[in-house]
Short mmCIF file of C-alpha atoms and ligand atoms in Angstrom, two decimals:
data_model
loop_
_atom_site.label_atom_id
_atom_site.label_comp_id
_atom_site.label_asym_id
_atom_site.label_seq_id
_atom_site.Cartn_x
_atom_site.Cartn_y
_atom_site.Cartn_z
CA MET R 1 7.56 19.94 -23.25
CA LYS R 2 8.04 16.91 -21.05
CA HIS R 3 10.26 13.97 -22.30
CA LYS R 4 11.42 15.91 -25.38
CA ASN R 5 14.60 13.67 -25.65
CA LEU R 6 12.36 10.76 -25.31
CA GLN R 7 10.25 11.56 -28.20
CA ASN R 8 13.02 12.28 -30.54
CA GLN R 9 14.85 9.07 -29.80
CA ASP R 10 12.07 6.57 -28.84
CA CYS R 11 8.88 7.71 -30.46
CA LYS R 12 7.29 4.12 -29.48
CA VAL R 13 7.93 4.49 -25.83
CA TYR R 14 7.06 8.03 -25.88
CA GLU R 15 3.85 7.25 -27.43
CA ILE R 16 3.01 4.76 -24.84
CA ILE R 17 3.79 7.01 -22.08
CA LYS R 18 1.86 9.72 -23.63
CA ASN R 19 -1.12 7.40 -23.99
CA GLU R 20 -0.97 6.39 -20.36
CA GLU R 21 -0.94 10.06 -19.21
CA GLU R 22 -4.05 10.64 -21.33
CA ARG R 23 -5.82 7.39 -19.57
CA ARG R 24 -4.86 8.85 -16.38
CA LYS R 25 -6.04 12.54 -17.09
CA ASP R 26 -9.60 11.21 -17.86
CA THR R 27 -10.13 8.32 -15.35
CA LEU R 28 -10.81 8.04 -11.65
CA GLU R 29 -7.92 6.22 -10.21
CA MET R 30 -9.60 4.23 -7.32
CA ILE R 31 -7.16 1.42 -6.63
CA PRO R 32 -6.65 1.97 -2.86
CA SER R 33 -2.72 0.89 -3.40
CA GLU R 34 -2.31 3.62 -6.10
CA ASN R 35 -1.52 7.37 -6.02
CA HIS R 36 -0.14 10.30 -8.00
CA THR R 37 3.36 11.22 -7.34
CA SER R 38 4.62 14.81 -7.55
CA SER R 39 6.54 16.20 -10.21
CA ALA R 40 9.54 16.69 -7.64
CA VAL R 41 9.59 13.11 -7.09
CA LEU R 42 9.56 11.92 -10.54
CA GLU R 43 12.52 14.21 -11.42
CA ALA R 44 14.29 12.60 -8.56
CA LEU R 45 13.46 9.35 -9.81
CA SER R 46 14.59 10.05 -13.59
CA SER R 47 17.89 11.51 -12.11
CA ILE R 48 21.58 10.50 -13.10
CA LEU R 49 21.54 8.94 -9.58
CA SER R 50 19.99 5.89 -11.29
CA ASP R 51 23.43 5.39 -12.85
CA LYS R 52 25.50 4.69 -9.98
CA TYR R 53 26.31 1.37 -8.14
CA ALA R 54 26.29 1.72 -4.38
CA GLU R 55 26.53 -1.82 -2.75
CA GLY R 56 26.77 -1.60 0.57
CA TYR R 57 25.75 1.27 3.35
CA PRO R 58 26.85 4.77 3.64
CA GLY R 59 30.67 5.02 4.58
CA LYS R 60 30.90 1.21 3.74
CA ARG R 61 30.43 0.81 -0.07
CA TYR R 62 32.22 -1.74 -2.32
CA TYR R 63 32.40 0.94 -5.22
CA GLY R 64 34.08 4.42 -5.29
CA GLY R 65 32.64 7.61 -6.07
CA ASN R 66 30.01 7.68 -3.68
CA GLN R 67 30.35 10.76 -1.82
CA TYR R 68 27.00 12.27 -2.87
CA ILE R 69 25.20 8.80 -2.88
CA ASP R 70 26.28 8.48 0.86
CA GLU R 71 24.35 11.85 1.46
CA ILE R 72 21.37 11.27 -0.31
CA GLU R 73 20.91 7.96 1.33
CA ILE R 74 21.58 9.39 4.82
CA LEU R 75 19.21 12.08 4.20
CA CYS R 76 16.43 9.62 3.18
CA GLN R 77 17.20 7.54 6.42
CA GLU R 78 17.25 10.79 8.75
CA ARG R 79 13.94 11.90 7.25
CA ALA R 80 12.39 8.41 7.76
CA LYS R 81 13.69 8.05 11.31
CA GLU R 82 12.23 11.36 12.49
CA LEU R 83 8.99 11.05 10.48
CA PHE R 84 8.25 7.51 11.67
CA LYS R 85 9.74 8.23 15.27
CA VAL R 86 12.26 5.07 14.83
CA PRO R 87 15.76 4.68 15.72
CA PHE R 88 16.67 2.60 12.73
CA VAL R 89 15.83 2.38 9.01
CA ASN R 90 16.79 0.57 5.75
CA VAL R 91 15.60 2.46 2.78
CA GLN R 92 17.33 -0.20 0.23
CA GLY R 93 14.29 -2.22 -0.49
CA TYR R 94 13.58 -2.46 -3.83
CA SER R 95 9.81 -2.79 -3.04
CA GLY R 96 7.25 -3.89 -0.39
CA SER R 97 7.72 -7.45 -1.02
CA PRO R 98 11.38 -7.68 -1.35
CA ALA R 99 11.32 -5.60 2.21
CA ASN R 100 9.29 -8.22 3.90
CA MET R 101 11.54 -10.82 2.37
CA ALA R 102 14.37 -9.09 4.26
CA VAL R 103 12.48 -9.47 7.53
CA TYR R 104 11.94 -13.03 7.14
CA PHE R 105 15.80 -13.50 6.24
CA ALA R 106 16.67 -11.60 9.30
CA VAL R 107 14.59 -13.25 12.09
CA LEU R 108 13.61 -16.48 10.80
CA ASN R 109 15.45 -19.80 9.42
CA PRO R 110 13.84 -21.76 6.60
CA GLY R 111 11.10 -23.80 7.72
CA GLU R 112 10.09 -21.70 11.06
CA LYS R 113 6.89 -20.58 11.53
CA VAL R 114 5.17 -17.14 10.81
CA MET R 115 1.69 -15.96 11.42
CA GLY R 116 0.05 -13.53 9.09
CA MET R 117 -3.57 -12.33 7.99
CA SER R 118 -5.14 -14.80 5.45
CA LEU R 119 -4.95 -13.61 1.92
CA THR R 120 -8.68 -14.46 1.72
CA ASP R 121 -9.60 -12.02 4.64
CA GLY R 122 -7.35 -9.00 3.45
CA GLY R 123 -3.76 -10.03 4.07
CA HIS R 124 -0.80 -9.80 1.81
CA LEU R 125 0.86 -12.70 -0.36
CA THR R 126 3.96 -12.18 1.62
CA HIS R 127 2.53 -12.90 4.99
CA GLY R 128 2.86 -16.47 4.30
CA TRP R 129 0.59 -17.36 1.42
CA ARG R 130 1.39 -20.73 -0.06
CA VAL R 131 2.20 -19.47 -3.58
CA ASN R 132 4.45 -16.83 -2.16
CA PHE R 133 8.37 -17.33 -1.20
CA SER R 134 6.80 -16.75 2.26
CA GLY R 135 4.69 -19.93 2.18
CA THR R 136 7.08 -21.78 0.32
CA TYR R 137 10.15 -21.56 2.40
CA TYR R 138 8.59 -20.91 5.79
CA ASN R 139 5.85 -22.58 8.02
CA SER R 140 2.85 -20.44 7.72
CA VAL R 141 -0.35 -20.27 9.67
CA PHE R 142 -3.31 -17.57 9.43
CA TYR R 143 -5.59 -15.65 11.46
CA GLY R 144 -8.55 -13.75 10.01
CA VAL R 145 -11.81 -11.69 10.63
CA ASN R 146 -14.84 -12.42 12.19
CA GLU R 147 -17.49 -13.53 9.59
CA GLU R 148 -20.21 -11.34 11.02
CA THR R 149 -18.49 -8.21 11.90
CA GLY R 150 -15.42 -8.21 9.18
CA LEU R 151 -13.19 -7.09 12.19
CA ILE R 152 -10.10 -8.82 12.84
CA ASP R 153 -10.90 -11.27 15.70
CA TYR R 154 -8.25 -10.74 18.34
CA ASP R 155 -9.40 -13.56 20.61
CA LYS R 156 -8.85 -15.94 17.88
CA VAL R 157 -5.59 -14.34 16.85
CA GLU R 158 -4.23 -14.98 20.55
CA GLU R 159 -5.64 -18.51 20.59
CA ILE R 160 -4.13 -19.45 17.29
CA ALA R 161 -0.72 -17.89 18.44
CA LYS R 162 -0.76 -19.58 21.63
CA ARG R 163 -1.32 -22.91 19.78
CA GLU R 164 0.98 -22.50 16.99
CA LYS R 165 3.74 -20.53 18.66
CA PRO R 166 4.90 -18.66 15.48
CA LYS R 167 8.23 -16.98 15.79
CA LEU R 168 7.30 -13.94 13.67
CA ILE R 169 3.61 -12.35 13.43
CA PHE R 170 2.80 -9.96 10.75
CA ALA R 171 -0.01 -7.30 11.72
CA GLY R 172 -1.08 -5.53 8.13
CA ALA R 173 -3.34 -5.93 5.42
CA THR R 174 -3.89 -4.85 1.84
CA ALA R 175 -7.73 -4.98 2.06
CA TYR R 176 -8.90 -4.43 5.53
CA PRO R 177 -11.14 -1.15 5.87
CA ARG R 178 -10.70 -0.65 9.95
CA LEU R 179 -7.79 0.27 12.32
CA ILE R 180 -5.68 -2.15 13.35
CA ASP R 181 -4.94 -2.85 16.83
CA PHE R 182 -0.93 -2.92 17.18
CA LYS R 183 -1.12 -2.92 20.80
CA ARG R 184 -3.16 -6.20 21.10
CA PHE R 185 -0.96 -7.66 18.58
CA ARG R 186 2.39 -6.82 20.66
CA GLU R 187 0.58 -8.54 23.65
CA ILE R 188 -0.30 -11.60 21.83
CA ALA R 189 3.19 -11.55 20.13
CA ASP R 190 4.70 -11.29 23.66
CA SER R 191 2.66 -13.91 25.20
CA VAL R 192 4.50 -16.23 22.53
CA GLY R 193 7.86 -14.54 22.54
CA ALA R 194 7.24 -13.91 18.86
CA TYR R 195 8.66 -10.79 16.69
CA LEU R 196 5.93 -8.64 15.72
CA CYS R 197 6.29 -6.90 12.34
CA ALA R 198 3.66 -4.12 11.19
CA ASP R 199 3.55 -4.03 7.64
CA ILE R 200 2.01 -0.66 7.28
CA SER R 201 2.37 -0.52 3.37
CA HIS R 202 -1.17 0.49 2.66
CA ILE R 203 -1.62 3.06 5.55
CA SER R 204 1.74 4.57 6.33
CA GLY R 205 0.70 7.97 4.91
CA LEU R 206 -2.40 7.94 7.13
CA VAL R 207 -0.06 7.06 10.04
CA ILE R 208 2.25 9.98 9.24
CA ALA R 209 -0.92 12.18 9.03
CA GLY R 210 -2.13 10.82 12.18
CA GLU R 211 -5.31 9.14 10.97
CA HIS R 212 -4.33 5.71 11.83
CA PRO R 213 -2.58 4.94 15.48
CA SER R 214 1.34 4.31 14.55
CA PRO R 215 2.60 0.84 15.43
CA ALA R 216 6.03 2.39 16.58
CA PRO R 217 5.54 2.12 20.28
CA PHE R 218 4.48 -1.68 19.80
CA ALA R 219 5.98 -3.39 16.97
CA HIS R 220 9.55 -4.74 16.64
CA LEU R 221 9.77 -4.38 13.06
CA ILE R 222 7.70 -1.77 10.69
CA THR R 223 7.88 -2.38 6.86
CA THR R 224 6.02 -0.12 4.32
CA THR R 225 5.79 0.65 0.60
CA THR R 226 6.36 4.18 -0.05
CA HIS R 227 4.18 4.57 -3.16
CA LYS R 228 0.57 3.97 -1.67
CA THR R 229 -0.78 6.62 0.79
CA LEU R 230 2.73 7.65 1.27
CA ARG R 231 2.46 9.04 -2.38
CA GLY R 232 6.25 8.44 -3.30
CA PRO R 233 8.06 6.57 -5.88
CA ARG R 234 7.78 2.56 -5.84
CA GLY R 235 10.01 1.36 -2.95
CA ALA R 236 10.16 0.63 0.62
CA ILE R 237 11.46 1.47 4.12
CA ILE R 238 11.93 -1.21 6.78
CA MET R 239 12.44 -0.01 10.26
CA VAL R 240 13.67 -1.25 13.78
CA THR R 241 11.48 0.35 16.62
CA GLU R 242 13.26 0.79 20.13
CA SER R 243 11.26 -2.32 21.32
CA GLY R 244 12.84 -4.12 18.39
CA ILE R 245 16.11 -3.21 19.77
CA ALA R 246 15.30 -4.03 23.20
CA LYS R 247 14.23 -7.34 21.95
CA ASP R 248 17.53 -7.93 19.99
CA GLU R 249 20.06 -5.27 19.73
CA SER R 250 21.63 -6.92 16.59
CA LEU R 251 18.26 -6.54 14.63
CA PRO R 252 19.41 -3.38 12.89
CA GLU R 253 22.39 -5.40 11.39
CA LYS R 254 20.40 -8.35 10.81
CA ILE R 255 18.05 -6.25 8.38
CA ASN R 256 21.00 -4.32 6.70
CA ARG R 257 22.62 -7.80 6.18
CA ALA R 258 19.57 -9.39 5.04
CA VAL R 259 18.90 -6.71 2.22
CA PHE R 260 22.49 -6.42 1.18
CA PRO R 261 24.28 -9.06 0.45
CA GLY R 262 21.47 -11.42 1.53
CA LEU R 263 18.85 -10.65 -1.07
CA GLN R 264 19.98 -7.60 -3.12
CA GLY R 265 22.79 -6.19 -4.95
CA GLY R 266 23.00 -2.29 -5.68
CA PRO R 267 20.53 -0.12 -4.17
CA HIS R 268 18.60 2.25 -6.64
CA GLU R 269 19.71 5.34 -5.24
CA ASN R 270 17.48 7.35 -7.70
CA GLN R 271 14.53 5.70 -5.60
CA ILE R 272 16.11 6.61 -2.69
CA ALA R 273 16.12 10.22 -3.66
CA GLY R 274 12.67 10.14 -4.81
CA ILE R 275 11.79 8.45 -1.19
CA ALA R 276 13.66 11.55 0.47
CA VAL R 277 11.64 14.00 -1.43
CA CYS R 278 8.12 12.13 -0.71
CA LEU R 279 9.27 12.20 3.03
CA LYS R 280 9.91 15.85 2.83
CA GLU R 281 6.45 16.21 1.26
CA ALA R 282 4.79 13.90 3.95
CA ALA R 283 6.55 16.05 6.67
CA SER R 284 4.33 19.14 5.54
CA PRO R 285 1.27 20.41 7.47
CA THR R 286 -0.57 19.80 3.75
CA PHE R 287 0.15 16.28 3.96
CA ILE R 288 -1.46 16.14 7.35
CA ASP R 289 -4.58 17.82 5.95
CA TYR R 290 -4.24 15.43 2.79
CA GLY R 291 -4.50 12.47 5.05
CA LYS R 292 -7.58 13.76 6.94
CA ARG R 293 -9.25 14.40 3.53
CA VAL R 294 -8.46 10.87 2.13
CA VAL R 295 -10.29 9.30 5.09
CA GLU R 296 -13.11 11.91 5.16
CA ASN R 297 -13.44 11.19 1.73
CA CYS R 298 -13.74 7.51 1.83
CA GLN R 299 -15.98 7.67 4.69
CA LYS R 300 -18.44 9.79 2.54
CA LEU R 301 -18.21 7.42 -0.31
CA ALA R 302 -18.78 4.61 1.95
CA GLU R 303 -22.20 6.35 3.14
CA GLU R 304 -23.31 7.28 -0.15
CA MET R 305 -22.67 3.62 -1.20
CA LYS R 306 -24.58 2.14 1.61
CA LYS R 307 -27.31 4.62 0.83
CA ARG R 308 -27.27 2.86 -2.72
CA ASP R 309 -27.78 -0.77 -1.04
CA PHE R 310 -23.87 -1.68 -1.46
CA ASN R 311 -22.90 -4.13 1.46
CA LEU R 312 -19.88 -3.01 2.87
CA VAL R 313 -17.29 -5.50 4.68
CA SER R 314 -17.41 -4.20 8.16
CA ASP R 315 -20.19 -1.93 7.20
CA GLY R 316 -17.90 1.05 6.55
CA THR R 317 -14.21 2.28 6.92
CA ASP R 318 -11.88 3.99 9.38
CA ASN R 319 -9.24 4.34 6.39
CA HIS R 320 -8.71 5.16 2.81
CA LEU R 321 -10.27 1.96 1.32
CA ILE R 322 -13.75 0.24 0.97
CA LEU R 323 -14.27 -3.45 0.39
CA ALA R 324 -17.80 -3.99 -1.11
CA ASP R 325 -19.68 -7.40 -1.42
CA LEU R 326 -21.56 -7.45 -4.65
CA ARG R 327 -23.45 -10.54 -4.09
CA ASN R 328 -26.85 -8.82 -3.48
CA LYS R 329 -26.20 -6.87 -6.74
CA GLU R 330 -25.75 -10.12 -8.75
CA ILE R 331 -22.65 -8.95 -10.58
CA SER R 332 -19.47 -10.50 -10.08
CA GLY R 333 -16.44 -8.38 -8.80
CA LYS R 334 -14.73 -8.94 -12.44
CA GLU R 335 -17.79 -7.98 -14.27
CA ALA R 336 -17.84 -4.86 -12.16
CA GLN R 337 -14.43 -4.02 -12.49
CA ASN R 338 -14.60 -4.39 -16.40
CA LEU R 339 -17.56 -2.45 -16.62
CA LEU R 340 -16.48 0.54 -14.46
CA GLU R 341 -13.30 0.41 -16.39
CA LYS R 342 -15.27 1.36 -19.30
CA ALA R 343 -17.05 4.10 -17.65
CA GLY R 344 -13.66 5.50 -16.57
CA ILE R 345 -13.37 4.32 -13.11
CA THR R 346 -10.30 2.17 -12.22
CA LEU R 347 -10.80 -0.32 -9.13
CA ASN R 348 -10.01 -3.92 -8.55
CA LYS R 349 -12.23 -6.99 -8.15
CA ASN R 350 -11.42 -8.34 -4.55
CA ALA R 351 -12.07 -11.64 -2.52
CA ILE R 352 -14.21 -10.72 0.55
CA PRO R 353 -13.67 -12.59 3.73
CA PHE R 354 -15.64 -16.03 3.71
CA ASP R 355 -15.91 -15.61 -0.09
CA PRO R 356 -17.99 -18.67 -1.78
CA ASN R 357 -16.41 -17.83 -5.00
CA PRO R 358 -12.74 -18.56 -6.22
CA PRO R 359 -9.84 -15.75 -6.09
CA ALA R 360 -9.79 -15.30 -10.03
CA ASN R 361 -13.69 -14.44 -9.95
CA PRO R 362 -14.17 -13.03 -6.37
CA SER R 363 -17.48 -11.32 -5.21
CA GLY R 364 -16.33 -8.20 -4.43
CA ILE R 365 -14.70 -4.92 -5.45
CA ARG R 366 -11.98 -3.11 -3.54
CA LEU R 367 -11.83 0.78 -3.71
CA GLY R 368 -10.35 3.81 -2.21
CA THR R 369 -9.69 7.55 -2.08
CA PRO R 370 -5.59 8.11 -2.02
CA ALA R 371 -5.54 9.15 -5.66
CA ILE R 372 -8.73 11.01 -6.09
CA THR R 373 -7.88 13.04 -2.93
CA THR R 374 -4.47 13.91 -4.35
CA ARG R 375 -6.49 15.49 -7.35
CA GLY R 376 -8.31 17.56 -4.98
CA MET R 377 -11.56 16.08 -5.10
CA GLY R 378 -14.10 16.29 -2.07
CA GLU R 379 -17.49 15.56 -0.62
CA GLU R 380 -19.38 16.77 -3.67
CA GLU R 381 -17.48 14.27 -6.04
CA MET R 382 -17.82 11.43 -3.52
CA ILE R 383 -21.75 11.53 -3.70
CA GLU R 384 -21.54 11.74 -7.40
CA ILE R 385 -18.82 8.69 -7.81
CA ALA R 386 -21.08 6.51 -5.78
CA SER R 387 -23.85 7.31 -7.87
CA PHE R 388 -21.78 6.69 -10.94
CA ILE R 389 -21.00 3.30 -9.63
CA SER R 390 -24.29 2.51 -8.57
CA GLN R 391 -25.66 3.15 -11.82
CA VAL R 392 -22.93 1.20 -13.91
CA VAL R 393 -23.42 -1.98 -11.58
CA THR R 394 -27.15 -1.83 -11.69
CA GLU R 395 -27.97 -0.81 -15.33
CA ARG R 396 -24.95 -2.49 -17.08
CA ASP R 397 -26.02 -1.32 -20.26
CA GLU R 398 -23.72 0.24 -22.90
CA GLY R 399 -25.85 3.73 -22.93
CA THR R 400 -25.46 4.07 -19.31
CA VAL R 401 -21.74 3.03 -19.48
CA ALA R 402 -21.12 5.81 -22.20
CA LYS R 403 -23.22 8.24 -20.30
CA ILE R 404 -21.18 7.77 -17.25
CA ARG R 405 -18.11 7.86 -19.08
CA GLU R 406 -18.76 11.41 -20.01
CA LYS R 407 -19.48 12.45 -16.91
CA VAL R 408 -16.27 11.12 -15.41
CA LYS R 409 -14.32 12.91 -17.97
CA LYS R 410 -16.16 16.09 -17.05
CA MET R 411 -15.10 15.71 -13.44
CA CYS R 412 -11.73 14.58 -13.99
CA ASN R 413 -11.47 17.86 -16.16
CA LYS R 414 -12.03 19.91 -13.21
CA PHE R 415 -9.40 18.50 -11.08
CA PRO R 416 -6.09 18.70 -13.43
CA LEU R 417 -3.39 16.26 -12.52
CA SER R 418 -0.50 18.58 -12.69
CA ARG R 419 1.32 19.08 -9.41
C1 PLP B 1 1.47 -3.45 -1.54
C2 PLP B 1 1.87 -4.15 -0.11
C3 PLP B 1 3.22 -5.08 -0.19
C4 PLP B 1 3.85 -5.24 -1.23
O1 PLP B 1 4.36 -4.05 -1.94
P1 PLP B 1 4.81 -4.39 -3.47
O2 PLP B 1 5.61 -3.41 -3.64
O3 PLP B 1 3.77 -4.50 -4.33
O4 PLP B 1 5.98 -5.48 -3.27
C5 PLP B 1 3.10 -5.80 0.98
N1 PLP B 1 2.63 -5.84 2.10
C6 PLP B 1 1.50 -5.34 1.89
C7 PLP B 1 0.32 -5.07 3.19
C8 PLP B 1 1.02 -4.32 1.01
O5 PLP B 1 -0.22 -3.56 1.01
#
């Protein structure tokens, strides 16, 4: 039995974890930034490495007793460098947001200019949004997508860059269903002498699997979370590429100093061990197959949703996520999220580009296939899920929701979570 000691010593915490496990067993996890990690990753995470203080870097620690900790961190670094084909990585970032913060700290002075994708068009908070540190301590300007096509308007990006002359440009998104042209971003960055940071938090698993072009030949810096399509523990990797080092040979050192002692104290070595395990998993042929199926499933789901009169931003998807504009369905994103949750389908309300409604009550939903593909679901299930979503959003009555809830449970039972 799992968590035996926890059950004996703290039944309250045990019960809550148990309940969460039950919830997951029976629901379709379709938030595109989530996934189901392997038991191996979870074992590394809950290991005694959690106890150790290891401020500093391998070979240069401020505490003693770090012989094995150094080994685990070096192993993780080597695996990350090999997999992403980059000469330098830092694996100590606690999560995606602190990793991005380290990039700012390394290359900008407070008040200097950053350009990122607007949150309202699919960008991340840390790409300059005003309520975030990035928009508070730095001067931020934004680019976005074309209203007609839903695609990043690269000519506009170039125009804004030339006018604003940012020192740092972020390319990357949390709610963009199409491929990102990192080559074009690099040309734009070069035209104004800016650093280009590709934030591949959402798509790093797809990059590894060859389903999304890698930014490694183009970006100076790359950041990624490790818990989204990469399917590892919560965490982050910051990378400096060959061209990053060519632009500024001290960039690796600047990143290291930004993470520690700039922003963080002791690294979470249990988390770093978990990242090492997930990188080994991601280097296997089955992961390449996984990435392929994530995209195939997402495209099938998109096609089936379109058949049911859903308007998709950019009219479809190239990756693991779908952004649906629900205005023609006359239901808000929030209402759809709540009803679907009752039916056992977890996804999130999301702003759509040029959303007339406020971010707290946006017009769209965002959904994706990383977690349900991990469970082993395929084409047949995508067709059914599109039908479930359509029925719930259209009918909205308790009877329909209850009926779909049962169907979702049945589907989930066919694809058990234990891995
Ligand atoms: C998820 C995400 C982050 C932040 O990651 P956290 O681990 O939630 O801090 C940063 N950038 C992008 C593009 C993301 O999708």
